[in-house]
PDB file of C-alpha atoms in Angstrom:
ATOM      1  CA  UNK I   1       0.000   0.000   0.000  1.00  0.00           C
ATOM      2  CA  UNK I   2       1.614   3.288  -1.100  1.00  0.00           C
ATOM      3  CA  UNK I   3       1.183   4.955   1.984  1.00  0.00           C
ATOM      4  CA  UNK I   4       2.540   9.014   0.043  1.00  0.00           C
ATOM      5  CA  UNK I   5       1.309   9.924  -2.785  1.00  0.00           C
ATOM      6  CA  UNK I   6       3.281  12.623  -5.147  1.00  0.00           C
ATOM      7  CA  UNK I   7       2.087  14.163  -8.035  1.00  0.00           C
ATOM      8  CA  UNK I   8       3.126  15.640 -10.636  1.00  0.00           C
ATOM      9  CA  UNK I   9       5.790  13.082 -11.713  1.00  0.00           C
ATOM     10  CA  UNK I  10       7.568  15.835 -13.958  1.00  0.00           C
ATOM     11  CA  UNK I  11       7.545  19.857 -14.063  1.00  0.00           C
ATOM     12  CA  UNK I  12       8.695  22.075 -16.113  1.00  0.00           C
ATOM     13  CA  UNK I  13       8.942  25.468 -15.387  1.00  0.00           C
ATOM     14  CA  UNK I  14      10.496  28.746 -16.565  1.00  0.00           C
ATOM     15  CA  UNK I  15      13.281  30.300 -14.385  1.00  0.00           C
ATOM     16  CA  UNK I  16      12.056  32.756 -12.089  1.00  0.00           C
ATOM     17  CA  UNK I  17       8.830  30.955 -11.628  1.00  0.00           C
ATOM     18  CA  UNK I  18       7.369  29.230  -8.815  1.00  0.00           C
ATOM     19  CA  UNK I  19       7.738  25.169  -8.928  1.00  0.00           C
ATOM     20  CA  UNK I  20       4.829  23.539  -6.668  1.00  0.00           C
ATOM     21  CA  UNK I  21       4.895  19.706  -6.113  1.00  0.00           C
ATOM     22  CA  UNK I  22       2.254  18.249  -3.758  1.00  0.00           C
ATOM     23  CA  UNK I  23       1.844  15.035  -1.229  1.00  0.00           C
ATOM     24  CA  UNK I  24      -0.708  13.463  -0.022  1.00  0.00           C
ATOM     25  CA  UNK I  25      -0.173  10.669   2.924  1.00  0.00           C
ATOM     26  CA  UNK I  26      -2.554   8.345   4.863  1.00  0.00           C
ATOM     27  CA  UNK I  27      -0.827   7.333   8.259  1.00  0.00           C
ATOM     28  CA  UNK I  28      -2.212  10.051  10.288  1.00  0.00           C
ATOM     29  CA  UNK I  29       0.205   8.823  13.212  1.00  0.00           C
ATOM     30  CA  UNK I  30       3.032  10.082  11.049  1.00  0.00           C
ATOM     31  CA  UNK I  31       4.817  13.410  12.710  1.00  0.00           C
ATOM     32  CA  UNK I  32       7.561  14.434  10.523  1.00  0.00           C
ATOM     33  CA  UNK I  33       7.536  15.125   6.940  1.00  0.00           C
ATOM     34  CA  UNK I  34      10.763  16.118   4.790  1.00  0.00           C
ATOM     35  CA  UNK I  35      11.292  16.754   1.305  1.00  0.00           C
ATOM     36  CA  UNK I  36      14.628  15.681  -0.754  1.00  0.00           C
ATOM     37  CA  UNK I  37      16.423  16.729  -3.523  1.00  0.00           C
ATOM     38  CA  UNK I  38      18.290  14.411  -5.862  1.00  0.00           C
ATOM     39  CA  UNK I  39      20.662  15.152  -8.768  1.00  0.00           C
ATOM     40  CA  UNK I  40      21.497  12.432 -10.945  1.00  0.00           C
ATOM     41  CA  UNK I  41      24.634  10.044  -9.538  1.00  0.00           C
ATOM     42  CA  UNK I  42      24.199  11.625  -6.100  1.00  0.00           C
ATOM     43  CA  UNK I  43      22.234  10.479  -3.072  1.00  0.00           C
ATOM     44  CA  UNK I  44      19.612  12.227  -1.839  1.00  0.00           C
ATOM     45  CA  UNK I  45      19.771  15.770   0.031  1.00  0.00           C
ATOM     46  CA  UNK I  46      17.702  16.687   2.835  1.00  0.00           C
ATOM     47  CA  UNK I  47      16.176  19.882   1.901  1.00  0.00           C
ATOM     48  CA  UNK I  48      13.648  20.956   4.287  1.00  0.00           C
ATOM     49  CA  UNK I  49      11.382  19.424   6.639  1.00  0.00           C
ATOM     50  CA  UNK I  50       7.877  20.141   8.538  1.00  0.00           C
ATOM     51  CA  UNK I  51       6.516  18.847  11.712  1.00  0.00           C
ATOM     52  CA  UNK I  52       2.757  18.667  11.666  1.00  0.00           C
ATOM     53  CA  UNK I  53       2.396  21.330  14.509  1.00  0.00           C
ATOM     54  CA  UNK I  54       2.945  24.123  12.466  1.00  0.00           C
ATOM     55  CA  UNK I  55       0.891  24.730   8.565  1.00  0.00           C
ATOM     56  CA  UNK I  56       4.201  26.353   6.761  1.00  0.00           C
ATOM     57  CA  UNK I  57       7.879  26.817   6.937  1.00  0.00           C
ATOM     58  CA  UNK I  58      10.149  28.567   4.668  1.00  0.00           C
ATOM     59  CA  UNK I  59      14.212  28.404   4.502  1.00  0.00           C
ATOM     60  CA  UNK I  60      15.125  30.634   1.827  1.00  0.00           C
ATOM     61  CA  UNK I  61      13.331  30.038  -1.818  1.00  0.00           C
ATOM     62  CA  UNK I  62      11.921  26.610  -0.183  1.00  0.00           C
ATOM     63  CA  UNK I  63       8.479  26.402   1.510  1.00  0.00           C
ATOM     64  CA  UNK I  64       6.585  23.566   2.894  1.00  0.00           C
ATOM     65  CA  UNK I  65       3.356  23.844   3.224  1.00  0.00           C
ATOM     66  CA  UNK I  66       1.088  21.701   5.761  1.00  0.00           C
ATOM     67  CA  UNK I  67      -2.371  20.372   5.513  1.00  0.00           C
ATOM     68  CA  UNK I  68      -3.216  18.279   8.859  1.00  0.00           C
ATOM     69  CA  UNK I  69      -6.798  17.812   7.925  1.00  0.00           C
ATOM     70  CA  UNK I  70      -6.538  16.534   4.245  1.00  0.00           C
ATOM     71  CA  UNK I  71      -3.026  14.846   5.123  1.00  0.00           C
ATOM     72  CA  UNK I  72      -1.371  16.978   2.418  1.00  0.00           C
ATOM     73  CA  UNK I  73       1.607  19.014   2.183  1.00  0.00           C
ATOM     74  CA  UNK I  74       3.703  20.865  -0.548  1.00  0.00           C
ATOM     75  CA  UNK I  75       7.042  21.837  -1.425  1.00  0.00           C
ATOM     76  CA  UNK I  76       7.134  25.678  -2.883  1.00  0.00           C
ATOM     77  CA  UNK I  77      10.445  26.616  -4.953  1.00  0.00           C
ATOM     78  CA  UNK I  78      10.148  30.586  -5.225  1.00  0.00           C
ATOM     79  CA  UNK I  79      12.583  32.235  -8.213  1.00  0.00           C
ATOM     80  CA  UNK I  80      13.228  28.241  -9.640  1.00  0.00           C
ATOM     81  CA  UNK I  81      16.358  28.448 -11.127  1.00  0.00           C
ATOM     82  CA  UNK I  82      18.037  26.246 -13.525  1.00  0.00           C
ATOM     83  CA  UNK I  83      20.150  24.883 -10.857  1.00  0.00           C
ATOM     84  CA  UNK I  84      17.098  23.733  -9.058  1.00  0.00           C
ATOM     85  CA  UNK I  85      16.485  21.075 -11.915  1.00  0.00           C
ATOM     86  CA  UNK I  86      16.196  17.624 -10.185  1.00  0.00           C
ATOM     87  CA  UNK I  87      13.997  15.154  -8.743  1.00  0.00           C
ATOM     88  CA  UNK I  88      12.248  16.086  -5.552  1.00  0.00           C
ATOM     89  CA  UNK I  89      11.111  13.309  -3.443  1.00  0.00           C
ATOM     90  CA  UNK I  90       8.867  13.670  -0.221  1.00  0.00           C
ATOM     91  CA  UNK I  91       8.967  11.244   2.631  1.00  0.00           C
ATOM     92  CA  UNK I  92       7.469  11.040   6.190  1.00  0.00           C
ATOM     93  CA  UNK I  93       8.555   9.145   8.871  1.00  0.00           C
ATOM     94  CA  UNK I  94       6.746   8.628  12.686  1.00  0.00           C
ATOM     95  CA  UNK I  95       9.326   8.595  15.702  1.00  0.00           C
ATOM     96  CA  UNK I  96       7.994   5.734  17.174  1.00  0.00           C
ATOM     97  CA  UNK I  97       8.653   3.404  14.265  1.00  0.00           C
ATOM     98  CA  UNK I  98      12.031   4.210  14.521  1.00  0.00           C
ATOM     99  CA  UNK I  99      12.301   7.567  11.720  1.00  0.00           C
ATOM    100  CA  UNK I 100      11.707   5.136   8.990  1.00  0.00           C
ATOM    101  CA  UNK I 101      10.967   6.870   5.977  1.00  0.00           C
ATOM    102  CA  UNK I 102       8.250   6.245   3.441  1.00  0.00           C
ATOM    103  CA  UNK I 103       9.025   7.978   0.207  1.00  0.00           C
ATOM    104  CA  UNK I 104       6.705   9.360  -2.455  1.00  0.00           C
ATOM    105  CA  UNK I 105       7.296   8.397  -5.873  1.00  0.00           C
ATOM    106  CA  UNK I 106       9.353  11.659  -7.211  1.00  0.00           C
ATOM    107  CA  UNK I 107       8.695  14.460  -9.026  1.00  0.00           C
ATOM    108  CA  UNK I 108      11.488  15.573 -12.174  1.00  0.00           C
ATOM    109  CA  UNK I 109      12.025  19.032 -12.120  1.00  0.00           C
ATOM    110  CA  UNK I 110      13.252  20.650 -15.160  1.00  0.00           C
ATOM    111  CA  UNK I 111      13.757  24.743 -15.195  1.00  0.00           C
ATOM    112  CA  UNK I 112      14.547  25.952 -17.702  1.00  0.00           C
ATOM    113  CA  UNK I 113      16.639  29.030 -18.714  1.00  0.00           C
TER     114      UNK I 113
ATOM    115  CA  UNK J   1      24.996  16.715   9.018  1.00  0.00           C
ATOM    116  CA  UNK J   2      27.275  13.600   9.063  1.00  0.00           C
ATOM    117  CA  UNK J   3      29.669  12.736   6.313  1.00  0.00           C
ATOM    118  CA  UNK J   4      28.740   8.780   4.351  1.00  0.00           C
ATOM    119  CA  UNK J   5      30.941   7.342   2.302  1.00  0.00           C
ATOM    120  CA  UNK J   6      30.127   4.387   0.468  1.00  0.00           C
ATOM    121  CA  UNK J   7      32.322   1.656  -1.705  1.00  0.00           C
ATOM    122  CA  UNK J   8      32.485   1.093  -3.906  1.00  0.00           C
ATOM    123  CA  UNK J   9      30.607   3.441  -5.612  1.00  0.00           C
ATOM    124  CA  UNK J  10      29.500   1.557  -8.468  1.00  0.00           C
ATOM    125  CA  UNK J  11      30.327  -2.218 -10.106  1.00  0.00           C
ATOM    126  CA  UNK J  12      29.238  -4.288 -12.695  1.00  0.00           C
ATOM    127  CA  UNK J  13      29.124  -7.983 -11.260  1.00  0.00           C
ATOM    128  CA  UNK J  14      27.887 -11.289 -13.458  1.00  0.00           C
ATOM    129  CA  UNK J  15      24.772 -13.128 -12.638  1.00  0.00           C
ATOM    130  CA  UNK J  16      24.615 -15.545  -9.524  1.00  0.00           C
ATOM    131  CA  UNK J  17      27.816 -13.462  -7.768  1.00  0.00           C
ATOM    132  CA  UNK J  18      27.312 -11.602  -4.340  1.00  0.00           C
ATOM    133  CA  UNK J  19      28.557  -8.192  -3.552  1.00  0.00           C
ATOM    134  CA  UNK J  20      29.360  -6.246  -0.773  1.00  0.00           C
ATOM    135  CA  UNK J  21      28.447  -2.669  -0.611  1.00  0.00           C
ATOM    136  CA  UNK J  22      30.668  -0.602   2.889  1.00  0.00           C
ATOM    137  CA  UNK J  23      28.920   2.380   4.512  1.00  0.00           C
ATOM    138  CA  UNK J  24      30.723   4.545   7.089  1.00  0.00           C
ATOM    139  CA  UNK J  25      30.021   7.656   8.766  1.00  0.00           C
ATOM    140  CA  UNK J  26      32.116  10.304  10.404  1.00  0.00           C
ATOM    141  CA  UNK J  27      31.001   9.775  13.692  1.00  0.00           C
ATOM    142  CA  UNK J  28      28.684   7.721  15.816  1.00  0.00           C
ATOM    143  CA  UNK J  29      25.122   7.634  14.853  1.00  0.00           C
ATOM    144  CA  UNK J  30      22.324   5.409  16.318  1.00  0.00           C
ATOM    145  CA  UNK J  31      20.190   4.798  13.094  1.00  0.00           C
ATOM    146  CA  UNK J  32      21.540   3.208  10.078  1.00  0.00           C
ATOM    147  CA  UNK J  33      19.133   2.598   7.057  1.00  0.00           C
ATOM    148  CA  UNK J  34      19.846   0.551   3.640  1.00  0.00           C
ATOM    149  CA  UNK J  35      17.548   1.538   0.961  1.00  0.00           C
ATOM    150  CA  UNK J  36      17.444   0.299  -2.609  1.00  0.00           C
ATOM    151  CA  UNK J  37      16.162   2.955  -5.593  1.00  0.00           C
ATOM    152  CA  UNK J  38      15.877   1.266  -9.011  1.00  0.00           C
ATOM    153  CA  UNK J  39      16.311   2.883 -12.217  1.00  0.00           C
ATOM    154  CA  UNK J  40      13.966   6.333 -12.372  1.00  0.00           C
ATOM    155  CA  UNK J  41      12.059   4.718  -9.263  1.00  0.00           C
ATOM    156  CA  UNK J  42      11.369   6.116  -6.011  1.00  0.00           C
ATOM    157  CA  UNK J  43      13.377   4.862  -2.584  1.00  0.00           C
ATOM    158  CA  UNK J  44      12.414   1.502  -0.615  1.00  0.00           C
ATOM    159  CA  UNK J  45      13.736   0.639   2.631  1.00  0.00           C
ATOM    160  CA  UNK J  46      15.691  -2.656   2.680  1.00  0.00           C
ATOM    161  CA  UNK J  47      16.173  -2.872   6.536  1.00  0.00           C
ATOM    162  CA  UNK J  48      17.342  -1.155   9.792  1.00  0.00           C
ATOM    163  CA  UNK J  49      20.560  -1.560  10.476  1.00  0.00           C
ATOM    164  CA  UNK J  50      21.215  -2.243  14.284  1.00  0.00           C
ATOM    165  CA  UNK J  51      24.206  -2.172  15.815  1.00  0.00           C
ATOM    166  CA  UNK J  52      25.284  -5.388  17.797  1.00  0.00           C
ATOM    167  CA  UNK J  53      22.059  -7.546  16.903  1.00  0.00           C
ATOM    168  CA  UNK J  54      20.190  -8.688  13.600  1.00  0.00           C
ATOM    169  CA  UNK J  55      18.810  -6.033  11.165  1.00  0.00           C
ATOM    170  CA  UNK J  56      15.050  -5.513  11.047  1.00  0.00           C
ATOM    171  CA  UNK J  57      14.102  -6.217   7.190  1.00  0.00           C
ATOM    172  CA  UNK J  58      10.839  -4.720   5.309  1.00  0.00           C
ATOM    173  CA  UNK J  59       8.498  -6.657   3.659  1.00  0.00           C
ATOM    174  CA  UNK J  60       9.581  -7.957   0.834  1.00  0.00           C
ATOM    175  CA  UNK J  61      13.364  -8.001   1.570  1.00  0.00           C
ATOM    176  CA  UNK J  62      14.892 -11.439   3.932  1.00  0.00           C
ATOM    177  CA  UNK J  63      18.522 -11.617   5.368  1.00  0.00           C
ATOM    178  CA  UNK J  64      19.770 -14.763   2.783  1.00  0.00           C
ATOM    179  CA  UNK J  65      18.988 -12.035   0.058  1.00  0.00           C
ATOM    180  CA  UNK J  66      20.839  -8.808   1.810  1.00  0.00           C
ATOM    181  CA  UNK J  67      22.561  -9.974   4.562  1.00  0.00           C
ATOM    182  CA  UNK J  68      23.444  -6.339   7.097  1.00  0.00           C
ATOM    183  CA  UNK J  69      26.116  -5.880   9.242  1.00  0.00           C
ATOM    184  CA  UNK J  70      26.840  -3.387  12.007  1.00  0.00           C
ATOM    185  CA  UNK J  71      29.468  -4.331  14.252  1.00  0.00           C
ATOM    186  CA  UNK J  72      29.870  -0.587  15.536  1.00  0.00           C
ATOM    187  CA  UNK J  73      28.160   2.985  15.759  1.00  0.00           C
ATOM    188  CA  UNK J  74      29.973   4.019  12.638  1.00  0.00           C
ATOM    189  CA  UNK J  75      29.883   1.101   9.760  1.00  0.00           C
ATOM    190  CA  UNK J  76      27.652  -0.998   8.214  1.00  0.00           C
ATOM    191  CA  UNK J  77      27.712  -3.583   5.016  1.00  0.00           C
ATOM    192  CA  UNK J  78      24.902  -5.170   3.104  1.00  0.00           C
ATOM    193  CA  UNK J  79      25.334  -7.841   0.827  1.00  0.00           C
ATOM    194  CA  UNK J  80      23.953  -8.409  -2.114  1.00  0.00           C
ATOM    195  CA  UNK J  81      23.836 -12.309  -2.574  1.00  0.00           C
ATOM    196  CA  UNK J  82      23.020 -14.612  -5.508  1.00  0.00           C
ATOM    197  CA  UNK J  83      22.518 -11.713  -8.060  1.00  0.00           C
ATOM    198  CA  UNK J  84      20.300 -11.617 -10.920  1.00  0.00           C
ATOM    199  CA  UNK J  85      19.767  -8.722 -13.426  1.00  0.00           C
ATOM    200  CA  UNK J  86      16.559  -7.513 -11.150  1.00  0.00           C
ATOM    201  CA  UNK J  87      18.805  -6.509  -8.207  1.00  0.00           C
ATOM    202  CA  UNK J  88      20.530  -4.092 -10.552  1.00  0.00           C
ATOM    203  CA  UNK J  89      19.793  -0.678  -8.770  1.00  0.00           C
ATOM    204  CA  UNK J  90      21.363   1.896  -6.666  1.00  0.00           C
ATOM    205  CA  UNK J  91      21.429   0.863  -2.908  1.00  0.00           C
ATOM    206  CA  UNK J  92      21.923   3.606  -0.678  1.00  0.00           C
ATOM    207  CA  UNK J  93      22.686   3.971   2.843  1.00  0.00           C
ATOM    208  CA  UNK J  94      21.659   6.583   5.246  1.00  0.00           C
ATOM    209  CA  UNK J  95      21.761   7.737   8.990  1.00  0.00           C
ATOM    210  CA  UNK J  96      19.895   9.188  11.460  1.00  0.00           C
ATOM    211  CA  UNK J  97      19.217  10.650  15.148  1.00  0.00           C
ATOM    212  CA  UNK J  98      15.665  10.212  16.369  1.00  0.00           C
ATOM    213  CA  UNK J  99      16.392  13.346  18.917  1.00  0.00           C
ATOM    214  CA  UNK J 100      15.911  16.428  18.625  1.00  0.00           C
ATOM    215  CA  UNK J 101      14.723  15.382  14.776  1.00  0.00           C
ATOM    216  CA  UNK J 102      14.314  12.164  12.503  1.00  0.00           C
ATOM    217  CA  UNK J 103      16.459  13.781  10.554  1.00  0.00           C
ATOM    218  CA  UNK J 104      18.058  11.087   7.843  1.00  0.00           C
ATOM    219  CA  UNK J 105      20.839  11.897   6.228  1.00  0.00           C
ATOM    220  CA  UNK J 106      22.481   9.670   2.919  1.00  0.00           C
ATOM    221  CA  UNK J 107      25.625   8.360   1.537  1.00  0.00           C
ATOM    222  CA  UNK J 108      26.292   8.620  -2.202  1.00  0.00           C
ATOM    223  CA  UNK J 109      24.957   5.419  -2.914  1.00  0.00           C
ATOM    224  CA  UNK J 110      26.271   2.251  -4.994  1.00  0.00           C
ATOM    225  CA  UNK J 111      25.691   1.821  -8.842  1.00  0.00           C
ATOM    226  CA  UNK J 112      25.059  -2.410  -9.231  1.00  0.00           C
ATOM    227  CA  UNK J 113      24.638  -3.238 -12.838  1.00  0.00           C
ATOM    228  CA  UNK J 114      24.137  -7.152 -12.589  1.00  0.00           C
ATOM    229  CA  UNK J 115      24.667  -9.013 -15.852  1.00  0.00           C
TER     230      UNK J 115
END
């Protein structure tokens, strides 16, 4: 059972535009929720992460945004460059399962110049 | 964040071989993950390392298939044993702290190309 959902599975924006990918999960007993960025041949980079007591946080160009009551959250990429061009993965994870993660399926970012 | 290094970093083995991927961190963590992402796919967890007892595996993954080791704070190996052309992926490591975060953090990860 795919327990996070991620949609779309590719983007393509412009640079300088705003890049929105969205997740949906079903375990509500899951309390942390962090997004990751993967260039090709690398493993993947913690970006940013959420904690279901607060609806948004932002570190730099990066925003999460938090649903609790339709078990949804987003990742926001303000100004996408063409640097930003990767795949973004969300995950979530519950402390008492030992921070296992449960990844969504990945979304392909292309910006382009 | 800690520093993972994995080895190798990528081999092409033959069909019905075993390899052994290395993971080891800069300093002493208390979560160590093995993950497996095949080609354009999305990450699965393989098991838990733990250190000084048997690895908790997922569904779908036993310890004849990917035998885990972690005989300190610092280092782990999984095997991959009897290979066939489906275990071609990249298998990734990764650490973690559950306190004050879950933060996980991940190695490079190791290219298998099984012919």
């Amino acid at each position: 059972q795919q327990q996070v959902k991620q949609s779309p599975q590719s983007l393509i924006v412009q640079k300088g535009g705003i890049s929105i990918i969205n997740c949906a999960y079903e375990n509500t007993a899951f309390d942390y929720f962090p997004w990751y960025q993967q260039f090709p041949g690398k493993g993947p980079a913690l970006l940013i992460a959420i904690r279901p007591d607060v609806s948004e946080k932002k570190e730099g160009r990066f925003t999460i945004s938090f649903n609790k009551s339709a078990k949804q959250f987003s990742l926001h990429i303000m100004d996408s460059q063409p640097g930003d061009s990767a795949t973004y993965f969300c995950a979530a994870s519950r402390r008492t399962s030992g921070s296992r993660l449960t990844f969504g399926e990945g979304t392909q970012l292309t910006v382009n110049p | 964040s800690a520093v993972i290094s994995q080895k190798p970093s990528r081999d092409i083995c033959q069909r019905g071989t075993s390899l052994t991927i290395q993971c080891q961190v800069d300093s002493q963590v208390t979560m160590m993950f093995w993950y497996r992402q095949q080609p354009g796919q999305s990450l699965t967890l393989i098991a838990t390392a733990n250190q000084g007892s048997e690895a908790t595996y997922e569904s779908g993954f036993v310890i004849d298939k990917f035998p885990i080791s972690r005989p300190n704070l610092t280092f782990s190996t999984l095997t991959v044993s009897n290979m066939s052309p489906e275990d071609s992926s990249i298998y990734l490591c990764s650490v973690g702290r559950a306190e004050p975060h879950n933060e996980q953090f991940f190695g490079p990860g190791t290219r298998l190309t099984v012919l």
